[in-house]
mmCIF file of C-alpha atoms and ligand atoms in Angstrom:
data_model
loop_
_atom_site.group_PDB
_atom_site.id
_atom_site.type_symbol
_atom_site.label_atom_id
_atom_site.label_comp_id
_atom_site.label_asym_id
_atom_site.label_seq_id
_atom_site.Cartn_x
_atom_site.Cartn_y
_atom_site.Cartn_z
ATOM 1 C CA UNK A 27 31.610 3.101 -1.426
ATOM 2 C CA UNK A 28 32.685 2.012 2.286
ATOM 3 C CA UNK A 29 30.333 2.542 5.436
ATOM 4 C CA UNK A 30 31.442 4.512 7.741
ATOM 5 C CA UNK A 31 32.264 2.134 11.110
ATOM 6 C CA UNK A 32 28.724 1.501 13.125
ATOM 7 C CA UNK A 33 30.892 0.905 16.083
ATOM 8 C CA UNK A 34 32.695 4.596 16.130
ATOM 9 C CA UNK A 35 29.818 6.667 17.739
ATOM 10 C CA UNK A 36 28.092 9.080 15.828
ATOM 11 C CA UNK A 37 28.808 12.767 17.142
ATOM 12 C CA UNK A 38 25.804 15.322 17.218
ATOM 13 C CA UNK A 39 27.818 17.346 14.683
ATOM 14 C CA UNK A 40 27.582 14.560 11.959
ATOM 15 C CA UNK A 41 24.184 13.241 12.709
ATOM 16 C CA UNK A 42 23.193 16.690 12.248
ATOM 17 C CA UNK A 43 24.534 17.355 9.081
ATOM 18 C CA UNK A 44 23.136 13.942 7.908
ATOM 19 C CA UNK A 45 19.599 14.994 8.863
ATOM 20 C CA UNK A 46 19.997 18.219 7.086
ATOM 21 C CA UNK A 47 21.101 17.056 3.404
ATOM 22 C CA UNK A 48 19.351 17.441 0.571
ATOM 23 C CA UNK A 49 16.788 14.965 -0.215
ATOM 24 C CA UNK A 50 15.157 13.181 -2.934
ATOM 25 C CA UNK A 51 11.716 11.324 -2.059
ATOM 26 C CA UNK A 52 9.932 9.080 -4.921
ATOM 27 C CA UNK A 53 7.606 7.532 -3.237
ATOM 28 C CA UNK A 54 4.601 9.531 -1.275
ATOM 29 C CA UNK A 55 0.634 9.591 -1.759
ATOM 30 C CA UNK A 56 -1.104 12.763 -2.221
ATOM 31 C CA UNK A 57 -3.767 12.893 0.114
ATOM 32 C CA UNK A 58 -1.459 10.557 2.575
ATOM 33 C CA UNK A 59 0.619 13.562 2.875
ATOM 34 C CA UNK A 60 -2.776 16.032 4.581
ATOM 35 C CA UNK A 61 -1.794 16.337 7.778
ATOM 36 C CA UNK A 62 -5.026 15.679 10.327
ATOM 37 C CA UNK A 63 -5.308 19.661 11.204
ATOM 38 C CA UNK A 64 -5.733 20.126 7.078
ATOM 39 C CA UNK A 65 -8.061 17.860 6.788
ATOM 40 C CA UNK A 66 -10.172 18.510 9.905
ATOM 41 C CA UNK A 67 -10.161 22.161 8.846
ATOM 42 C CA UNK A 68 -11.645 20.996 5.015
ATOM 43 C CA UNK A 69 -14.282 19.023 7.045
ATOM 44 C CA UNK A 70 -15.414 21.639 9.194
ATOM 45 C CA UNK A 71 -15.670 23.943 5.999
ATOM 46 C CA UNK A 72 -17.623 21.574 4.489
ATOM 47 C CA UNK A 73 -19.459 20.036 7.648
ATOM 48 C CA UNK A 74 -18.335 16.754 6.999
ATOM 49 C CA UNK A 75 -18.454 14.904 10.291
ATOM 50 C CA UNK A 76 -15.618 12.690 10.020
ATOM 51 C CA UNK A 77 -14.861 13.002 13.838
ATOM 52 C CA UNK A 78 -14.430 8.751 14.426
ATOM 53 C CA UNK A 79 -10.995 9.201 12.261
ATOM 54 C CA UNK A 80 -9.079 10.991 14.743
ATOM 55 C CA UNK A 81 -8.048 10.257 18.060
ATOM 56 C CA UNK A 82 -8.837 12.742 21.095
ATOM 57 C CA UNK A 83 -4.677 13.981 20.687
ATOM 58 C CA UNK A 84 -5.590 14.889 16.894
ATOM 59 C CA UNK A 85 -3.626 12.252 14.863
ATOM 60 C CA UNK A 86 -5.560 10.203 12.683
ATOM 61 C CA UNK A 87 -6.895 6.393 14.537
ATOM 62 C CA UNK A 88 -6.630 3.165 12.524
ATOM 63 C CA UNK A 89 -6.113 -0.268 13.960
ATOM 64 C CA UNK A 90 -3.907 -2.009 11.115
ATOM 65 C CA UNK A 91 -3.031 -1.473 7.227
ATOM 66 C CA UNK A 92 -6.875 -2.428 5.738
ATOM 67 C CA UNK A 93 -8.346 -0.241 8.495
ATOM 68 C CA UNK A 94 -5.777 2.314 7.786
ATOM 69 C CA UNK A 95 -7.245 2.248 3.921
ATOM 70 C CA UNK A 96 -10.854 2.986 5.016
ATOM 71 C CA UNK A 97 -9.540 6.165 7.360
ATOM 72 C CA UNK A 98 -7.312 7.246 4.246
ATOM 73 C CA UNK A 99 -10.833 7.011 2.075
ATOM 74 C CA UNK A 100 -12.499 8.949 4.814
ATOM 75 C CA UNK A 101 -10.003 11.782 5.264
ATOM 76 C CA UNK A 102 -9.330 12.168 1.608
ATOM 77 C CA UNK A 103 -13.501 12.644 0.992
ATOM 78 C CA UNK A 104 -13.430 15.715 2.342
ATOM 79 C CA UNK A 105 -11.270 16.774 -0.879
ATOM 80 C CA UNK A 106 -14.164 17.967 -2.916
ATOM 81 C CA UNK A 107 -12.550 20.510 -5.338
ATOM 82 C CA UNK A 108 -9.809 21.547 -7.329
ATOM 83 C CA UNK A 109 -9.054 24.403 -5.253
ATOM 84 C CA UNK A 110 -9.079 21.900 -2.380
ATOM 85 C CA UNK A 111 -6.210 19.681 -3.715
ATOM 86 C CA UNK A 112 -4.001 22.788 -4.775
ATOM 87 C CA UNK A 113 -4.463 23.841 -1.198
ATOM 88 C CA UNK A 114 -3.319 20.491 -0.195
ATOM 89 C CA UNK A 115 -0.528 20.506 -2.361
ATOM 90 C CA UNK A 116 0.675 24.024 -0.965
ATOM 91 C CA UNK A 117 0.830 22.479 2.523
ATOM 92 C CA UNK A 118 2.661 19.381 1.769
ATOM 93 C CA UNK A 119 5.129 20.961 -0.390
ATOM 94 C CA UNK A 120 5.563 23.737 2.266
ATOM 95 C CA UNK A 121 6.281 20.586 5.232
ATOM 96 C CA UNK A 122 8.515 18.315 2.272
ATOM 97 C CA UNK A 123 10.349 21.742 1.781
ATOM 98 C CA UNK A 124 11.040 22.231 5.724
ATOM 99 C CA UNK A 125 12.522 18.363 5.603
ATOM 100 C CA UNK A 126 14.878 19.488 3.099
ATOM 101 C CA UNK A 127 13.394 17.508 -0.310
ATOM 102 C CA UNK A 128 14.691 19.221 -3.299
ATOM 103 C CA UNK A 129 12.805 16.811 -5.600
ATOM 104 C CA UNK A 130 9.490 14.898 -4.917
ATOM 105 C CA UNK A 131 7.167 12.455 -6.863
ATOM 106 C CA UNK A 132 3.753 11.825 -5.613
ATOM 107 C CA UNK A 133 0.777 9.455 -6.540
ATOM 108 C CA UNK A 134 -2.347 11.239 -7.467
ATOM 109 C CA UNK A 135 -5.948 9.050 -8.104
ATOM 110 C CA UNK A 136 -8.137 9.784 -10.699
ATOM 111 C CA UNK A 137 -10.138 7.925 -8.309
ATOM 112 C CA UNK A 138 -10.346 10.942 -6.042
ATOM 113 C CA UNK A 139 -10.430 13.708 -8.718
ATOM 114 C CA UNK A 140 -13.005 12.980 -10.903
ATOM 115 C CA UNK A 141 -13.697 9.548 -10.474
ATOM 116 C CA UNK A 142 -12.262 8.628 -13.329
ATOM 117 C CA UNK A 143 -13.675 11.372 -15.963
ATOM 118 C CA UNK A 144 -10.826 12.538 -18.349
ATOM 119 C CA UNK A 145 -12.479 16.049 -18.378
ATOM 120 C CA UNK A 146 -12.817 16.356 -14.603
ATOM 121 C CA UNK A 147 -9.431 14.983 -14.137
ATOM 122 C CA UNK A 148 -7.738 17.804 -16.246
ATOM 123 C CA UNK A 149 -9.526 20.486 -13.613
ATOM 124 C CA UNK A 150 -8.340 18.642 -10.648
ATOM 125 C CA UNK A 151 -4.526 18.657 -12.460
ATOM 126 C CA UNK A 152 -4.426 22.081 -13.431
ATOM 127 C CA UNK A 153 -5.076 22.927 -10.284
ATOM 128 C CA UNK A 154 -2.381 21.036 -8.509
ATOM 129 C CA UNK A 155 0.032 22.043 -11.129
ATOM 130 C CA UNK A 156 -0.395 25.714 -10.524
ATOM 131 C CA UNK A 157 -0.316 24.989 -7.606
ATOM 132 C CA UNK A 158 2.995 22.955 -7.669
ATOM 133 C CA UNK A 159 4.643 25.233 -9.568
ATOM 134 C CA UNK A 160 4.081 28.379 -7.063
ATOM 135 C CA UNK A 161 5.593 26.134 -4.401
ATOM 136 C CA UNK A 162 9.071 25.735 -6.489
ATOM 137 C CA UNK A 163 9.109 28.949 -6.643
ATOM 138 C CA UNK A 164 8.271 29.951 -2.703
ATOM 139 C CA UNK A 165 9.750 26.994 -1.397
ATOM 140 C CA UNK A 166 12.339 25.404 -4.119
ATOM 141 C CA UNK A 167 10.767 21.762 -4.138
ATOM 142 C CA UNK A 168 10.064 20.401 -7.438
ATOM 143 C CA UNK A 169 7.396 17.783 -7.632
ATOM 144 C CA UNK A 170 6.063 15.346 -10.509
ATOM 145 C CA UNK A 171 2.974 13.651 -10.222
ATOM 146 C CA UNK A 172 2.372 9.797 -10.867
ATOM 147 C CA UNK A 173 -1.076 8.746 -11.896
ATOM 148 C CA UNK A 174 -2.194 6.196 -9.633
ATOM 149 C CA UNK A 175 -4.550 3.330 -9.987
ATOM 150 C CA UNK A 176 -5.767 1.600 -6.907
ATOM 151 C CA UNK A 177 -5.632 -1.699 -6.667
ATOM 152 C CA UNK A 178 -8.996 -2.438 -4.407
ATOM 153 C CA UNK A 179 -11.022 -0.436 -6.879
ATOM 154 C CA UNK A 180 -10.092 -3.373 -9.443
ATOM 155 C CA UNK A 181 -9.029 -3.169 -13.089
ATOM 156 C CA UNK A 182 -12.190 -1.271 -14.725
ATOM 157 C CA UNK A 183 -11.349 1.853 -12.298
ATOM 158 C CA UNK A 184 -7.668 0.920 -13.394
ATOM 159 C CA UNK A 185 -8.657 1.930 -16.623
ATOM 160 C CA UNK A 186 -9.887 4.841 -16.237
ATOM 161 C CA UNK A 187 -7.002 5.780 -14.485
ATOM 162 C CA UNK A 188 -4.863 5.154 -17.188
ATOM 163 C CA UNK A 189 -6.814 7.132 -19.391
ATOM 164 C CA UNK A 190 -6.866 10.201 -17.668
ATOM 165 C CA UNK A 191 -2.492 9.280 -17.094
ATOM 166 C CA UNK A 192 -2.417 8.790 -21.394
ATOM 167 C CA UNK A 193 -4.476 12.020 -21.949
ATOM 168 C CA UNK A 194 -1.810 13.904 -19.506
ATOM 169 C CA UNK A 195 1.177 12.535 -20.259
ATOM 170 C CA UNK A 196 4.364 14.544 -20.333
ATOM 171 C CA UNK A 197 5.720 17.989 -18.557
ATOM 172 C CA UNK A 198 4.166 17.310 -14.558
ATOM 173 C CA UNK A 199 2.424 14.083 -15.162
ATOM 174 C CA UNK A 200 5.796 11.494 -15.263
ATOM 175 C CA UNK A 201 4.689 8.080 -14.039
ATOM 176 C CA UNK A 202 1.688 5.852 -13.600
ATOM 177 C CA UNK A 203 1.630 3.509 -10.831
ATOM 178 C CA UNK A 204 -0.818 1.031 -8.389
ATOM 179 C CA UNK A 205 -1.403 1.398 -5.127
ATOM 180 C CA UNK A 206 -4.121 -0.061 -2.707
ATOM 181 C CA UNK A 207 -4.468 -3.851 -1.343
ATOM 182 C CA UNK A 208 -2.236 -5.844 -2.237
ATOM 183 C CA UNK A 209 -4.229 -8.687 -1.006
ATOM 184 C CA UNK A 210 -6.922 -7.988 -3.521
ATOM 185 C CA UNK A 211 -6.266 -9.544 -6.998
ATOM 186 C CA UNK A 212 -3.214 -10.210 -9.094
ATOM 187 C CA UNK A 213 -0.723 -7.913 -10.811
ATOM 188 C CA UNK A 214 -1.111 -9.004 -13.978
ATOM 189 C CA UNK A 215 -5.186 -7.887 -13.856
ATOM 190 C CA UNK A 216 -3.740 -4.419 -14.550
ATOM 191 C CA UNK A 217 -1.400 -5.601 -17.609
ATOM 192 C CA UNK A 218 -4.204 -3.176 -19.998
ATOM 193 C CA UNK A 219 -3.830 -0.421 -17.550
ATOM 194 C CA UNK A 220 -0.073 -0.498 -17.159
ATOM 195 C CA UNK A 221 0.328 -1.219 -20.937
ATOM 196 C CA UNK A 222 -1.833 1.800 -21.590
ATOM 197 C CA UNK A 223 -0.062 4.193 -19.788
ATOM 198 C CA UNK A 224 3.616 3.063 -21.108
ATOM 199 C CA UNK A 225 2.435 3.223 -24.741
ATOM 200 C CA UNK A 226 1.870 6.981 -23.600
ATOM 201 C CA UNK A 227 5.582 7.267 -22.642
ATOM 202 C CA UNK A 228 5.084 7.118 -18.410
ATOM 203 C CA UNK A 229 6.980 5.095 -16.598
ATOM 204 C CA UNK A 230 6.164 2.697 -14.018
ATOM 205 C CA UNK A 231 5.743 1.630 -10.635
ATOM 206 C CA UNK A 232 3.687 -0.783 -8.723
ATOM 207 C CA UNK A 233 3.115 -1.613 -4.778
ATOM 208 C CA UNK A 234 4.303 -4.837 -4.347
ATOM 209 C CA UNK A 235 5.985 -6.812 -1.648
ATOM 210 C CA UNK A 236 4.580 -5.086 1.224
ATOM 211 C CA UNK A 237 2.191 -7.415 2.345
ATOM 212 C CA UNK A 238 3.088 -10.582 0.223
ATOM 213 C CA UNK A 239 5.799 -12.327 -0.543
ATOM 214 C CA UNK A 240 8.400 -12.293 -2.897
ATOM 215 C CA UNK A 241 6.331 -13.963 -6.087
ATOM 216 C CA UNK A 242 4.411 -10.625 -5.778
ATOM 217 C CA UNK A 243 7.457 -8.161 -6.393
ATOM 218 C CA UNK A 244 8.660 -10.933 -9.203
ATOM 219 C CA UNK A 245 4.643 -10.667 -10.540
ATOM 220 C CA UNK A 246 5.724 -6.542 -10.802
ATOM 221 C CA UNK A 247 8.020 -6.956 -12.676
ATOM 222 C CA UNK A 248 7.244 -9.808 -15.345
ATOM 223 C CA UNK A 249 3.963 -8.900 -15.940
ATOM 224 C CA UNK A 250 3.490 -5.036 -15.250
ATOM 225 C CA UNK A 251 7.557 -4.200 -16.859
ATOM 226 C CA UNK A 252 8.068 -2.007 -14.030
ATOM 227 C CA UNK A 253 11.427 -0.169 -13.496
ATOM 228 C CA UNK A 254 10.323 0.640 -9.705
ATOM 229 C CA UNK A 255 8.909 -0.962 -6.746
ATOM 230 C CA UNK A 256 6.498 0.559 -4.082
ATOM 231 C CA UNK A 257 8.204 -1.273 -1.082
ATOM 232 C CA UNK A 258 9.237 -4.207 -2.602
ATOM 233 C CA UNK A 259 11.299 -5.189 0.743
ATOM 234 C CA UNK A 260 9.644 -8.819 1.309
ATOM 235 C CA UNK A 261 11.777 -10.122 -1.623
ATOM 236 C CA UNK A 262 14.357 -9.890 0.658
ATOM 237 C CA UNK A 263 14.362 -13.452 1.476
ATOM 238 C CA UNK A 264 14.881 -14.641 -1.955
ATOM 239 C CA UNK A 265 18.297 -14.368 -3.183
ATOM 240 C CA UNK A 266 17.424 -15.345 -7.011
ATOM 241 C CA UNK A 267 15.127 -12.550 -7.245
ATOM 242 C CA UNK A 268 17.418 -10.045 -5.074
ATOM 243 C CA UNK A 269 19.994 -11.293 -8.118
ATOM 244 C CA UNK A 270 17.218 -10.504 -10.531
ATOM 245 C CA UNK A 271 16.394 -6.705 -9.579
ATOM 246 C CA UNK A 272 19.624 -5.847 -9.119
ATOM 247 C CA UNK A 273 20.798 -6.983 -12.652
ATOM 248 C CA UNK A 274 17.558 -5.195 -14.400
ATOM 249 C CA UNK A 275 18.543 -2.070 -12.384
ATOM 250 C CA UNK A 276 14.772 -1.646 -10.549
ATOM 251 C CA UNK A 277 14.401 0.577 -7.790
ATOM 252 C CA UNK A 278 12.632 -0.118 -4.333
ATOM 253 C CA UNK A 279 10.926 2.800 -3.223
ATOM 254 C CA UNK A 280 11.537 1.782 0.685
ATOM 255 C CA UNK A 281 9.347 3.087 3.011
ATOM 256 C CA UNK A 282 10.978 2.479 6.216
ATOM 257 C CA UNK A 283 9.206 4.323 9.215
ATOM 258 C CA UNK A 284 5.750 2.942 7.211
ATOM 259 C CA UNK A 285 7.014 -0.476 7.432
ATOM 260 C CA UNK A 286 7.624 -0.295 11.019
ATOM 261 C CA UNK A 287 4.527 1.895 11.766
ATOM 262 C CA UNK A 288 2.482 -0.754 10.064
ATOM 263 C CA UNK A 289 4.482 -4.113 11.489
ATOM 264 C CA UNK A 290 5.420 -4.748 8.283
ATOM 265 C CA UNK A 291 8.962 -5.612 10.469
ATOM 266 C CA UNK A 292 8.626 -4.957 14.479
ATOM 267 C CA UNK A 293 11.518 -2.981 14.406
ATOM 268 C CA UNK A 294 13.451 -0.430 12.288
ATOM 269 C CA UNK A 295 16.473 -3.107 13.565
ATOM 270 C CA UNK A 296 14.682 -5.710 11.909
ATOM 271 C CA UNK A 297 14.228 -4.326 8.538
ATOM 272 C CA UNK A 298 15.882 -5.872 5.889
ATOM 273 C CA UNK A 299 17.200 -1.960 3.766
ATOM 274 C CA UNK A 300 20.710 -3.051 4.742
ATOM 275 C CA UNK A 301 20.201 -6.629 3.386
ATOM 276 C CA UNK A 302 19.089 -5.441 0.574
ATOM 277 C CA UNK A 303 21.799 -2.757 -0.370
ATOM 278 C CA UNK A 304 24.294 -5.447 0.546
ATOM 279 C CA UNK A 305 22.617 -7.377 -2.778
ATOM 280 C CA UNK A 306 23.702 -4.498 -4.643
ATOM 281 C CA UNK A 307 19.698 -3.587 -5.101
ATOM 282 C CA UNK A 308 19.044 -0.078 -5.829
ATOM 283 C CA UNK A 309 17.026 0.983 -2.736
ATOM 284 C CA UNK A 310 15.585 4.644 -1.891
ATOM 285 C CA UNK A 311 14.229 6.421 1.191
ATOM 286 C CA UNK A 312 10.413 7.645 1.601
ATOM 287 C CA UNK A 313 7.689 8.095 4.031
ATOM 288 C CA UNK A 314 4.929 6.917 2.434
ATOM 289 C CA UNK A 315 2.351 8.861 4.018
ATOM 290 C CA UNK A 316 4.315 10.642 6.826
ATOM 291 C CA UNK A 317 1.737 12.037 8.916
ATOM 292 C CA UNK A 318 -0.151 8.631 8.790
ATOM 293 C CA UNK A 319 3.019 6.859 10.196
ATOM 294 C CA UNK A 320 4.114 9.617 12.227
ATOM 295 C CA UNK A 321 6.806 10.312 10.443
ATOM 296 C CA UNK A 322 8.864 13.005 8.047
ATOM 297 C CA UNK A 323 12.053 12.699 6.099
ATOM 298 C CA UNK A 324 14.186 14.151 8.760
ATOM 299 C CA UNK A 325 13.035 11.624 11.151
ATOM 300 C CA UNK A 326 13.707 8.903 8.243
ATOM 301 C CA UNK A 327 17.113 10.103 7.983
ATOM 302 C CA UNK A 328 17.864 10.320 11.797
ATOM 303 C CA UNK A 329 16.929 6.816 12.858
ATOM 304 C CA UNK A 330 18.470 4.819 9.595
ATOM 305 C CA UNK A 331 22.056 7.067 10.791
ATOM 306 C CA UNK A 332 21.292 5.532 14.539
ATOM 307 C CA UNK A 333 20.166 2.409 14.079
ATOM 308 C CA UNK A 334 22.145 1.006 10.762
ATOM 309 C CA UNK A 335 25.434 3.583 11.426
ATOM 310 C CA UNK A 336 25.112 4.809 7.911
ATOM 311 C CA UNK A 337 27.363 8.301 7.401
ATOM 312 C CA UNK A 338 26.568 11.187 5.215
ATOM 313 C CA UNK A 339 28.131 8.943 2.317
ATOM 314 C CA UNK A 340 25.257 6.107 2.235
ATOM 315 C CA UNK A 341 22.839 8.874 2.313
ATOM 316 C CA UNK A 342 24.325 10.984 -0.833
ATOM 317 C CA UNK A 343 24.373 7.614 -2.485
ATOM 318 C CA UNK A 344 20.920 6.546 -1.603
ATOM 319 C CA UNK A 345 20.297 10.433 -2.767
ATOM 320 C CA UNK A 346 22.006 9.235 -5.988
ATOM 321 C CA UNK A 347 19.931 6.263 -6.418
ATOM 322 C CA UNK A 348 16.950 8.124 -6.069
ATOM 323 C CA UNK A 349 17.349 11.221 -8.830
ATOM 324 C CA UNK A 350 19.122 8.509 -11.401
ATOM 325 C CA UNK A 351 16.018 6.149 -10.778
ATOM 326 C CA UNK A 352 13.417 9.357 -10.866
ATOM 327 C CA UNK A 353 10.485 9.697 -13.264
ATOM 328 C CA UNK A 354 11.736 13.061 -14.583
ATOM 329 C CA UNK A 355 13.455 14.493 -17.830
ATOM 330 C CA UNK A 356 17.259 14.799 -18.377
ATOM 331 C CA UNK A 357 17.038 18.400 -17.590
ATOM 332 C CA UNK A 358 15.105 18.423 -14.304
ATOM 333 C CA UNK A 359 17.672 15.998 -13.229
ATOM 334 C CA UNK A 360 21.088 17.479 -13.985
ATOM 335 C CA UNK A 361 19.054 20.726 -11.993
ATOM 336 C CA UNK A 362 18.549 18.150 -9.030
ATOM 337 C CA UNK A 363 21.598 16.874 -9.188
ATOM 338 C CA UNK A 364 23.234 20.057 -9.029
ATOM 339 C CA UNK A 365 21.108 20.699 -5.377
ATOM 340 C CA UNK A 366 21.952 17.368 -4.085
ATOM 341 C CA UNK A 367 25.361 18.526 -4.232
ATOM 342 C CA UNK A 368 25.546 21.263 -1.777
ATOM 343 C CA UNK A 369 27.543 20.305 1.304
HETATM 344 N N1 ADE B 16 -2.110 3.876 -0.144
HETATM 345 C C1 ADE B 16 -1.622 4.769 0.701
HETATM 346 N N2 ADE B 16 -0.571 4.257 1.377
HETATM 347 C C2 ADE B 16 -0.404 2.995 0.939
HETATM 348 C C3 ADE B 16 0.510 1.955 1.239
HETATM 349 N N3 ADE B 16 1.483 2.084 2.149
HETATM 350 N N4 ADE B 16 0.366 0.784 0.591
HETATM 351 C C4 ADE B 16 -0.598 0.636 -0.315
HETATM 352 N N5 ADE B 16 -1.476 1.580 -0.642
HETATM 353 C C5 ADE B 16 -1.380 2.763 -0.024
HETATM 354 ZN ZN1 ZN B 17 2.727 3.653 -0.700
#
């Protein structure tokens, strides 16, 4: 499929249109979705002073990506229930919704619902299911969940994690995946964890190739069998592995405005999605954790169209990408399909 020309300007009319299609988003964390009001509001309920997370404008204060971590942990310790997760989910399906996402996957931690207990787990899940479902009704997003280990907690919590995925495998629970520092620890540490989950029929995903090199993203793949990438966009100086992932069809889940919030690159100019699609690599677009990185999917949309001159086309493709490379039954995705095709 051709480009359109980056040197024809873009009229209002088209970047309009571009910012309004229908979207499919893989790649966003659960609790990284709260917006600061949400999650102030929970802490006040609860009187949880977690005041030193926020700046005096309201949006949550971190220095860089590890310090980041510690205010995620923070913010998302104010999620104490079940009720309190399905009330998180009802907000961020409600704000996807308003950005135009038809079909959304999201990493949820046993870590933070439960702890790792199969039983409590279940709770936390019913509740976000119910909770999901209500919001495809009321706001016509559909969402699957992805079970998410976390890398910094190491490969015992891993475990866990993975048992709580195998025990609700199927229907809402689609994926497992890893996020969490990537600086901590090795890949193939979580081979049990990863092995676990696919012997339960999930697929996979890993972060990887955010903050290290390419041997990380190749690590994700050869030792994890991964058919997606969390980011993945440092591999992006090594052609033999570009080669690689584009001949075993894996997916980057990019995370553009994340990158650039977190200097991954120092500019949106800089960052290498259109390298990377020129490959032939199956890339996607996602925020990551949008209120985090001040950022939504509209915004996403808008400043890829400006700065790379990509036309409604790229964007139905990268749509394209993103349902054929989803973690979702044959069903759900004809239905998806069907929505990404209004005009
Ligand atoms: N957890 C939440 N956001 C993350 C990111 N961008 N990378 C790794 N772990 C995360
Ligand atoms: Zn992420």
């Amino acid at each position: 499929m051709t480009d359109r020309d980056p040197n024809e300007p873009m009229t209002e009319e088209e970047l309009h249109h571009i910012v309004h299609l229908p979207k499919v988003e893989l790649h966003t964390h659960f609790e990284g979705m709260a917006p600061p009001a949400f999650i102030r509001g929970l802490a006040k309920e609860k009187k949880v002073d977690i005041s030193k997370i926020f700046r005096p404008d309201g949006s949550y204060d971190y220095r860089d990506f590890w310090h980041f971590l510690e205010v995620y942990e923070a913010a998302t310790s104010v999620l104490k229930k079940p009720e309190d997760f399905a009330r998180l989910c009802t907000a961020v399906l409600e704000k996807s919704a308003e950005n135009d996402v038809v079909y959304q996957e999201t990493f949820i931690s046993p870590d933070f619902c439960g702890g790792g207990d199969v039983g409590a787990w279940k709770e936390y899940l019913h509740a976000i299911e119910d909770a999901a479902t209500a919001a495809e009704r009321d706001f016509g997003i559909t969402l699957r969940g992805i079970v998410t280990c976390i890398r910094h907690n190491g490969p015992d919590q891993a475990r866990a994690a993975a048992r709580c995925a195998a025990e609700t495998a199927g229907g809402f629970i689609t994926g497992f995946g890893m996020g969490g520092d990537e600086k901590q620890g090795k890949q193939r540490d979580f081979a049990w964890a990863f092995d676990c989950a696919r012997e339960a029929g999930l697929q996979l995903t890993t972060h990887a190739g955010e903050w290290n090199g390419p041997q990380e993203v190749r690590d994700a793949v050869e030792d994890l069998g991964v058919s997606r990438i969390g980011h993945g966009v440092n591999a992006y100086t090594d052609i033999a592995l570009l080669e690689m992932l584009a001949e075993q069809d894996i997916t980057l889940e990019v995370c553009p405005g994340s990158n650039v919030f977190l200097g991954v690159f120092p500019a949106l100019k800089d960052h290498p999605i259109q390298k990377l699609r020129d490959r032939g690599v199956n890339v996607t677009i996602s925020t990551d954790d949008p209120p985090f990185f001040h950022t939504t999917m509209r915004q996403e949309y808008a400043a890829l169209a400006k700065t790379f001159g990509w036309g409604e086309e790229v964007f139905r493709e990268l749509n394209a990408t993103a349902i054929g490379a989803a973690f979702c039954d044959k069903a759900t995705r004809e239905a998806i399909t069907k929505q990404l095709e209004r005009k």
